[in-house]
PDB file of C-alpha atoms in Angstrom:
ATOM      1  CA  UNK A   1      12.060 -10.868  13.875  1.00 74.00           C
ATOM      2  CA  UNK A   2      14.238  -9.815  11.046  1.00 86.00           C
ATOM      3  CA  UNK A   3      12.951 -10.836   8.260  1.00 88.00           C
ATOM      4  CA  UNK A   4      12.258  -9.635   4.203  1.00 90.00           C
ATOM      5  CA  UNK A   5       9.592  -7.072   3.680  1.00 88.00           C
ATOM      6  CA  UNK A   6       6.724  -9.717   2.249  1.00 88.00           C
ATOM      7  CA  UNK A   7       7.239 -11.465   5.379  1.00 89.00           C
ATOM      8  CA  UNK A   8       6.561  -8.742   8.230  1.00 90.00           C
ATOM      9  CA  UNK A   9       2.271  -9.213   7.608  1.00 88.00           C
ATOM     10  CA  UNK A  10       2.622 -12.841   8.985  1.00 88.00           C
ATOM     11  CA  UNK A  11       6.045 -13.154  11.084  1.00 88.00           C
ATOM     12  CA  UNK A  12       5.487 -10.018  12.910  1.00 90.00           C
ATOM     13  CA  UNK A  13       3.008 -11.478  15.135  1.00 86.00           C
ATOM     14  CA  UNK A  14       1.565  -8.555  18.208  1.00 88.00           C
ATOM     15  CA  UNK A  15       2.680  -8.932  21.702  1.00 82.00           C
ATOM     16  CA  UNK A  16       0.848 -10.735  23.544  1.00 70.00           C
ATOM     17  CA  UNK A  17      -1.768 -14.071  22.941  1.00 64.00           C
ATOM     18  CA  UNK A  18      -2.609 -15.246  20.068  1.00 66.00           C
ATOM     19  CA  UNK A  19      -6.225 -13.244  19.358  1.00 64.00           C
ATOM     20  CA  UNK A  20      -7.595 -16.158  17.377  1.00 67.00           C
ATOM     21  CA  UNK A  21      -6.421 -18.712  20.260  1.00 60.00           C
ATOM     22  CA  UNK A  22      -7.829 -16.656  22.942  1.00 57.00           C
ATOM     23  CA  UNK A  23     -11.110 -16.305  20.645  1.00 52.00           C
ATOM     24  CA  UNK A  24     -11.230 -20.139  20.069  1.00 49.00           C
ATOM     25  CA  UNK A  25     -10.977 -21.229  23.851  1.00 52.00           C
ATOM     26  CA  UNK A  26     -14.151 -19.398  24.553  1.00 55.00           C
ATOM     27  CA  UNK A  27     -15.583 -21.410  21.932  1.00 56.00           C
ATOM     28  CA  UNK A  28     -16.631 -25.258  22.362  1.00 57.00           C
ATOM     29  CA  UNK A  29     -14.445 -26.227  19.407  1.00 71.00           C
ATOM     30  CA  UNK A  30     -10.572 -26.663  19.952  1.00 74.00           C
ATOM     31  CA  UNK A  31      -8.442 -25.311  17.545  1.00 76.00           C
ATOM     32  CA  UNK A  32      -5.042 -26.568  17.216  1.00 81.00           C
ATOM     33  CA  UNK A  33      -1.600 -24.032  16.916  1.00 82.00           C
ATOM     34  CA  UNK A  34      -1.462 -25.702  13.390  1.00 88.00           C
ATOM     35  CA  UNK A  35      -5.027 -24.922  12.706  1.00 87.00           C
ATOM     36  CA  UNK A  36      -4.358 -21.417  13.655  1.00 84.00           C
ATOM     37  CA  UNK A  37      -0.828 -21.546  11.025  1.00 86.00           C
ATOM     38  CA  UNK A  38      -3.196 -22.711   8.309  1.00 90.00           C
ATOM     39  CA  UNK A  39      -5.233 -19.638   8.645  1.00 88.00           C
ATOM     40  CA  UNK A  40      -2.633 -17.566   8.590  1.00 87.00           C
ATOM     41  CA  UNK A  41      -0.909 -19.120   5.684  1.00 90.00           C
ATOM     42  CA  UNK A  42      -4.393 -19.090   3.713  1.00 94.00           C
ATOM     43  CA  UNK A  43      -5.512 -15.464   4.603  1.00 92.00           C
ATOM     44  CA  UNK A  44      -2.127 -14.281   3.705  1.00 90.00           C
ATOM     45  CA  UNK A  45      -2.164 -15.552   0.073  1.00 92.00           C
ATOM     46  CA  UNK A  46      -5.064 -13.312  -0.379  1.00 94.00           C
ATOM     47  CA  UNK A  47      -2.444 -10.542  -1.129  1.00 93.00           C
ATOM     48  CA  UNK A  48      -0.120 -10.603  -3.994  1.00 94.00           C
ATOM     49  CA  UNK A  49       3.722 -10.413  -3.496  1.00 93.00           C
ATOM     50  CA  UNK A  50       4.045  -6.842  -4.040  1.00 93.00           C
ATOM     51  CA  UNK A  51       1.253  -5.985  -1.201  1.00 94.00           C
ATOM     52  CA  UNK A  52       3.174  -7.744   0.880  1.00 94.00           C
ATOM     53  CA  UNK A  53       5.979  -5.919   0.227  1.00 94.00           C
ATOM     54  CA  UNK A  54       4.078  -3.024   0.147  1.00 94.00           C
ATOM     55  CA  UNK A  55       2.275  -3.075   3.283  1.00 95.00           C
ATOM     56  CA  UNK A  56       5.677  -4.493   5.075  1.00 95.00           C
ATOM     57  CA  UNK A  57       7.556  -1.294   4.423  1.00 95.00           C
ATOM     58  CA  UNK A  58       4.421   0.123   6.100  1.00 95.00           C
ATOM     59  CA  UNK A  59       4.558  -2.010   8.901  1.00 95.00           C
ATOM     60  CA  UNK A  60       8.378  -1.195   9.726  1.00 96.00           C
ATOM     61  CA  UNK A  61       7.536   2.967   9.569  1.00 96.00           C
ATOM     62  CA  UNK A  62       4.830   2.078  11.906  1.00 97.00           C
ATOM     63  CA  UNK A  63       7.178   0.205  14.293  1.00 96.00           C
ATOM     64  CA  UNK A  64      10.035   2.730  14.131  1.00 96.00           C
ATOM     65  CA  UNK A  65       7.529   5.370  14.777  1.00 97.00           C
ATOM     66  CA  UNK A  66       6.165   3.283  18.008  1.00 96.00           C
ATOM     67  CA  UNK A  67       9.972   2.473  18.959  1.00 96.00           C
ATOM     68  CA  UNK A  68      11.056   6.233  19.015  1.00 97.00           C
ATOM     69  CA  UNK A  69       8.494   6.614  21.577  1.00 96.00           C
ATOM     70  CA  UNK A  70       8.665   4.346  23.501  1.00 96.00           C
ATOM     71  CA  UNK A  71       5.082   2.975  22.915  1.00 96.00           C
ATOM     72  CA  UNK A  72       5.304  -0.544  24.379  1.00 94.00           C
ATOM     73  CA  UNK A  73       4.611  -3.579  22.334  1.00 92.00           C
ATOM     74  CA  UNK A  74       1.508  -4.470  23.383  1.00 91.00           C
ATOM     75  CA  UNK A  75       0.079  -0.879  22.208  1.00 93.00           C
ATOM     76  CA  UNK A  76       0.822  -1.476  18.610  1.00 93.00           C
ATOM     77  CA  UNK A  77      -1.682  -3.992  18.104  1.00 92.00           C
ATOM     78  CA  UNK A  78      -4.948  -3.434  18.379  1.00 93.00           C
ATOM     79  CA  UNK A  79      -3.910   0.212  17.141  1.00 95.00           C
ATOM     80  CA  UNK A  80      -5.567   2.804  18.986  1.00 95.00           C
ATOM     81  CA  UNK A  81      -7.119   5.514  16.605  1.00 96.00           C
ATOM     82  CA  UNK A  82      -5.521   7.831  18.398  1.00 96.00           C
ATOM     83  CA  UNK A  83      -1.979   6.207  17.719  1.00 97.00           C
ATOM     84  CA  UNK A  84      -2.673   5.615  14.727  1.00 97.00           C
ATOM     85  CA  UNK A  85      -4.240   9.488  13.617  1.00 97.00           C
ATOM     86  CA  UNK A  86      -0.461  10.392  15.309  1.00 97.00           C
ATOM     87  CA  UNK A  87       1.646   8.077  13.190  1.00 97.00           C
ATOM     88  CA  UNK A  88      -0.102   9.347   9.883  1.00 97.00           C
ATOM     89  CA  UNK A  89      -0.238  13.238  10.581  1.00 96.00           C
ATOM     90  CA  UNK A  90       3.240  12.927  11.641  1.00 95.00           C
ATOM     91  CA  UNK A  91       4.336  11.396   8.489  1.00 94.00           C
ATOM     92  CA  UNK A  92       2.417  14.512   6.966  1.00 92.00           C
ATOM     93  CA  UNK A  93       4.467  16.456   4.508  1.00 87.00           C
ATOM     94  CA  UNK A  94       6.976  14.186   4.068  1.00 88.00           C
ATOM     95  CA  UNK A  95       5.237  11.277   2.910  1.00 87.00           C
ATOM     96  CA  UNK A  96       2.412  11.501  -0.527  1.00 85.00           C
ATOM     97  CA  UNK A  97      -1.316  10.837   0.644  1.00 85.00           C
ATOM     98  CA  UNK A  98      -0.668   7.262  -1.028  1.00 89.00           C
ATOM     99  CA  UNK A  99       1.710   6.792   0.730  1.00 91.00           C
ATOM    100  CA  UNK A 100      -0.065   6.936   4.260  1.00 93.00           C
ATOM    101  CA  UNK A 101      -2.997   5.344   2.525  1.00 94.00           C
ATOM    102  CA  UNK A 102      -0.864   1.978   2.232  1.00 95.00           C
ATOM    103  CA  UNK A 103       0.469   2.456   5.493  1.00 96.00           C
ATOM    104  CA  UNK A 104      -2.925   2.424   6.662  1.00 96.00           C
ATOM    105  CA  UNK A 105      -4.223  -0.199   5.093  1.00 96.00           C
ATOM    106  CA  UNK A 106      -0.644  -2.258   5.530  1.00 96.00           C
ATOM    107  CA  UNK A 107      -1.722  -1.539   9.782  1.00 96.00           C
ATOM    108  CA  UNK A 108      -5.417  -2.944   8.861  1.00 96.00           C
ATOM    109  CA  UNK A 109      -4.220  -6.010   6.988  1.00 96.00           C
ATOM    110  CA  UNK A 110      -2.187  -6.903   9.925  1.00 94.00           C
ATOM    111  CA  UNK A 111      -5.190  -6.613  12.812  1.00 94.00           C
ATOM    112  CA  UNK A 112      -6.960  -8.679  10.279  1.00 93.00           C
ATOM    113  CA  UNK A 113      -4.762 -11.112   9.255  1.00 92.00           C
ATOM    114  CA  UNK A 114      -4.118 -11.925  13.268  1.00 91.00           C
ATOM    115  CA  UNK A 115      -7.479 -11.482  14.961  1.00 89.00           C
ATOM    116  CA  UNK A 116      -7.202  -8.335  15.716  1.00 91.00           C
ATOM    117  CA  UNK A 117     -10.486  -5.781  15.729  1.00 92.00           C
ATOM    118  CA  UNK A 118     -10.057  -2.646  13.826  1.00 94.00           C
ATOM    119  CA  UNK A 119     -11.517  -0.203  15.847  1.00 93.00           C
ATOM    120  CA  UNK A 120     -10.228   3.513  13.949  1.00 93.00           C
ATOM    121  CA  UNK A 121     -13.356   5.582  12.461  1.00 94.00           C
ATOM    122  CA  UNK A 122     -13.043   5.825   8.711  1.00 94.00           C
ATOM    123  CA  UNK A 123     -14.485   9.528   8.514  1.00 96.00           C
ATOM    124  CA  UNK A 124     -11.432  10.165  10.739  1.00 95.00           C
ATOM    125  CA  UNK A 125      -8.848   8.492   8.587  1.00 94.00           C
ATOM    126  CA  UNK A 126     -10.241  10.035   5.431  1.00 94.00           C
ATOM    127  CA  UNK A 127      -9.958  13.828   6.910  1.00 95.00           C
ATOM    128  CA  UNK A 128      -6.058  12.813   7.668  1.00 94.00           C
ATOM    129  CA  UNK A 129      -4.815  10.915   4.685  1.00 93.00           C
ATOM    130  CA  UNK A 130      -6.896  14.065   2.578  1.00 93.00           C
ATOM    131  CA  UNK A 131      -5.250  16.427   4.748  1.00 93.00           C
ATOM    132  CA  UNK A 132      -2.168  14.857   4.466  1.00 90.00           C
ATOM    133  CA  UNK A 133      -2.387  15.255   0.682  1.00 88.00           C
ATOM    134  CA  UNK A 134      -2.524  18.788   0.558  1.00 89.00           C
ATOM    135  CA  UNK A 135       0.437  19.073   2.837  1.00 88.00           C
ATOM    136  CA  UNK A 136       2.313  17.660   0.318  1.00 81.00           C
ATOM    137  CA  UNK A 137       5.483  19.777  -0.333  1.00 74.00           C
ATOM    138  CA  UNK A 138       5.070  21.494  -4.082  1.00 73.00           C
ATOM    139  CA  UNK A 139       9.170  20.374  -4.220  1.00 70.00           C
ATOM    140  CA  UNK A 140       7.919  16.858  -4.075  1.00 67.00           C
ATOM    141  CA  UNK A 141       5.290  17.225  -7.045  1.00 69.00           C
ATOM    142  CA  UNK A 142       6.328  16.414 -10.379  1.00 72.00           C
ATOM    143  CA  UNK A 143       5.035  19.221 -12.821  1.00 76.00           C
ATOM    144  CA  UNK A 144       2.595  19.170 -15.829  1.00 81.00           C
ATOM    145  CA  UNK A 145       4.400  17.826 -18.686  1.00 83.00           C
ATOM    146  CA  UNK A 146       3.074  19.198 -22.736  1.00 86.00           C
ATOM    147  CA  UNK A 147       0.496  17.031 -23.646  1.00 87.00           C
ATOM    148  CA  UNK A 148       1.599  14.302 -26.360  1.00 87.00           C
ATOM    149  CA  UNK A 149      -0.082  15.686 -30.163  1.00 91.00           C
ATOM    150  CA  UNK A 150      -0.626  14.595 -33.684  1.00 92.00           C
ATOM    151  CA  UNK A 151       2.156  17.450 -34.163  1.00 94.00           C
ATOM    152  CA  UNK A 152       4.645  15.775 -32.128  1.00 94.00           C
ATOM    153  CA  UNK A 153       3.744  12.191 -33.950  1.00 94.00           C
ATOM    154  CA  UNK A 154       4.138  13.986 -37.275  1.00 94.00           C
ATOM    155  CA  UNK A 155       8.098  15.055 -36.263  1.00 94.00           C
ATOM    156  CA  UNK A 156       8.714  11.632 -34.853  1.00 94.00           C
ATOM    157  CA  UNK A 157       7.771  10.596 -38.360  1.00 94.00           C
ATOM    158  CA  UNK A 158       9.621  12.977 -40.322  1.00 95.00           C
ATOM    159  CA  UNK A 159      12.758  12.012 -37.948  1.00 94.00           C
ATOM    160  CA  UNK A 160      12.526   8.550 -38.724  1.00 94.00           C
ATOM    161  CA  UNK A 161      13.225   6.144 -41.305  1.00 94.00           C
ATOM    162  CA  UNK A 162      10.052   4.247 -42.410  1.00 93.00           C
ATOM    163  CA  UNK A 163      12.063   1.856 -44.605  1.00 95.00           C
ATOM    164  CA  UNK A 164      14.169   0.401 -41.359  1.00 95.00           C
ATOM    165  CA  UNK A 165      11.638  -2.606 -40.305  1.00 96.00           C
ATOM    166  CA  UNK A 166      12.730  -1.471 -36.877  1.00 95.00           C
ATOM    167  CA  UNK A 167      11.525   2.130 -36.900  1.00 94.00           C
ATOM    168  CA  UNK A 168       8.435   1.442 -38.634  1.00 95.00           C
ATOM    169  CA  UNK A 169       8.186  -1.361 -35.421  1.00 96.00           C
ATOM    170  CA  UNK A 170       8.890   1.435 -33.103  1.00 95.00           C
ATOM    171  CA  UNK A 171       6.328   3.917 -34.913  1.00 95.00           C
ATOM    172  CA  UNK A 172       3.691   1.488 -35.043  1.00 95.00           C
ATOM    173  CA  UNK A 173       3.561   1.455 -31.492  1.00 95.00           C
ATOM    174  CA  UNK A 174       3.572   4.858 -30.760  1.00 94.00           C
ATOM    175  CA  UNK A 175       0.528   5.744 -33.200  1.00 94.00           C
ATOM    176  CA  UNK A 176      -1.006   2.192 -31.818  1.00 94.00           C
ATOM    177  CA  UNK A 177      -0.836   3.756 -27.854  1.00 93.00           C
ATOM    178  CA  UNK A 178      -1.443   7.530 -28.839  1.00 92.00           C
ATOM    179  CA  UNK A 179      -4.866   6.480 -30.832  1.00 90.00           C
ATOM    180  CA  UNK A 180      -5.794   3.607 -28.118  1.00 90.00           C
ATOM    181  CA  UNK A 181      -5.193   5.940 -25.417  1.00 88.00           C
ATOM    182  CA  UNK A 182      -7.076   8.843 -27.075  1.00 84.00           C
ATOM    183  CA  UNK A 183      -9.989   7.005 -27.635  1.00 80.00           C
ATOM    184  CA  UNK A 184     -10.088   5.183 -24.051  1.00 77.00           C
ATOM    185  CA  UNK A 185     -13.112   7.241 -23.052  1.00 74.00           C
ATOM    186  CA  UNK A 186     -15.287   5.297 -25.894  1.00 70.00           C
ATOM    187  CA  UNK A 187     -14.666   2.078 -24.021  1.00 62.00           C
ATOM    188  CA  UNK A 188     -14.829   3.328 -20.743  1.00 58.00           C
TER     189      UNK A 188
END
């Protein structure tokens, strides 16, 4: 259903029963459509807002991916590794490793969140999303910038105007975050 990005983990249910209603009517103890809406409301707070959002972008590549295919419905969900290893390498080189990382994991939180077994080898997934990371177009890198020095603190200084309560504000905070920053390992 069309619906905002946050949304897609829990409205975009997989074709097909209910996994945790099929589970439950093997088991001796009924559990209600409502019951099953709880769990889905509860397990879905687990992940903050911008997960959500996160793994629902993820969830829609996925889907258009499946779509241009033709890959019916009720192949999406539980992923075969073999889909799934397709989806990611063909996102290769145009998407960062992170990228395909939280598509990945956007995939897994959905199998979870409805039942679903996640059956895709990890040593598999590793070799693509680290393959995928060195196929990573050089255009798409941002370069080395000059690290930040004392020297370039010392012409901020001299540029500024230490008796302008704003300035010595703004200069404060720059020495505060270049020392704090520099020293990070001790704390670490």
């Amino acid at each position: 259903p069309h619906c905002l990005a946050r949304e897609r983990l829990s409205k975009w249910t997989p074709s097909g029963n209910n996994a945790r209603l099929s589970l439950s009517n093997t088991s001796d103890v009924p559990v209600s459509e409502e019951q099953l809406d709880c769990i889905l409301e509860v397990m879905g707070s687990s992940w903050a807002q911008s997960t959500k959002e996160t793994y629902g972008v993820g969830l829609l590549v996925f889907h258009v991916y499946c779509d241009s295919l033709k890959i019916p419905e009720d192949q999406h969900c539980p992923v075969s590794p073999t889909l799934l290893l397709a989806f990611l390498s063909s996102c290769a080189g145009s998407y960062s490793g992170s990228a395909l990382a939280n598509y990945t994991a956007s995939l897994k939180a959905w199998h979870l969140l409805h039942g679903h077994p996640w059956i895709v080898n990890a040593k598999e997934l590793k070799a693509i999303i680290d393959g995928a990371m060195v196929l990573v177009p050089e255009s798409s890198k941002c370069s080395k910038r000059e690290p930040f020095t004392i020297h370039i603190l010392s012409i901020i200084c001299s540029s500024i105007n230490l008796s302008d309560h704003r300035d010595t504000a703004i200069f404060a905070c720059i020495t505060t975050t270049f020392y704090a920053i520099a020293r990070a390992h001790s704390v670490t």
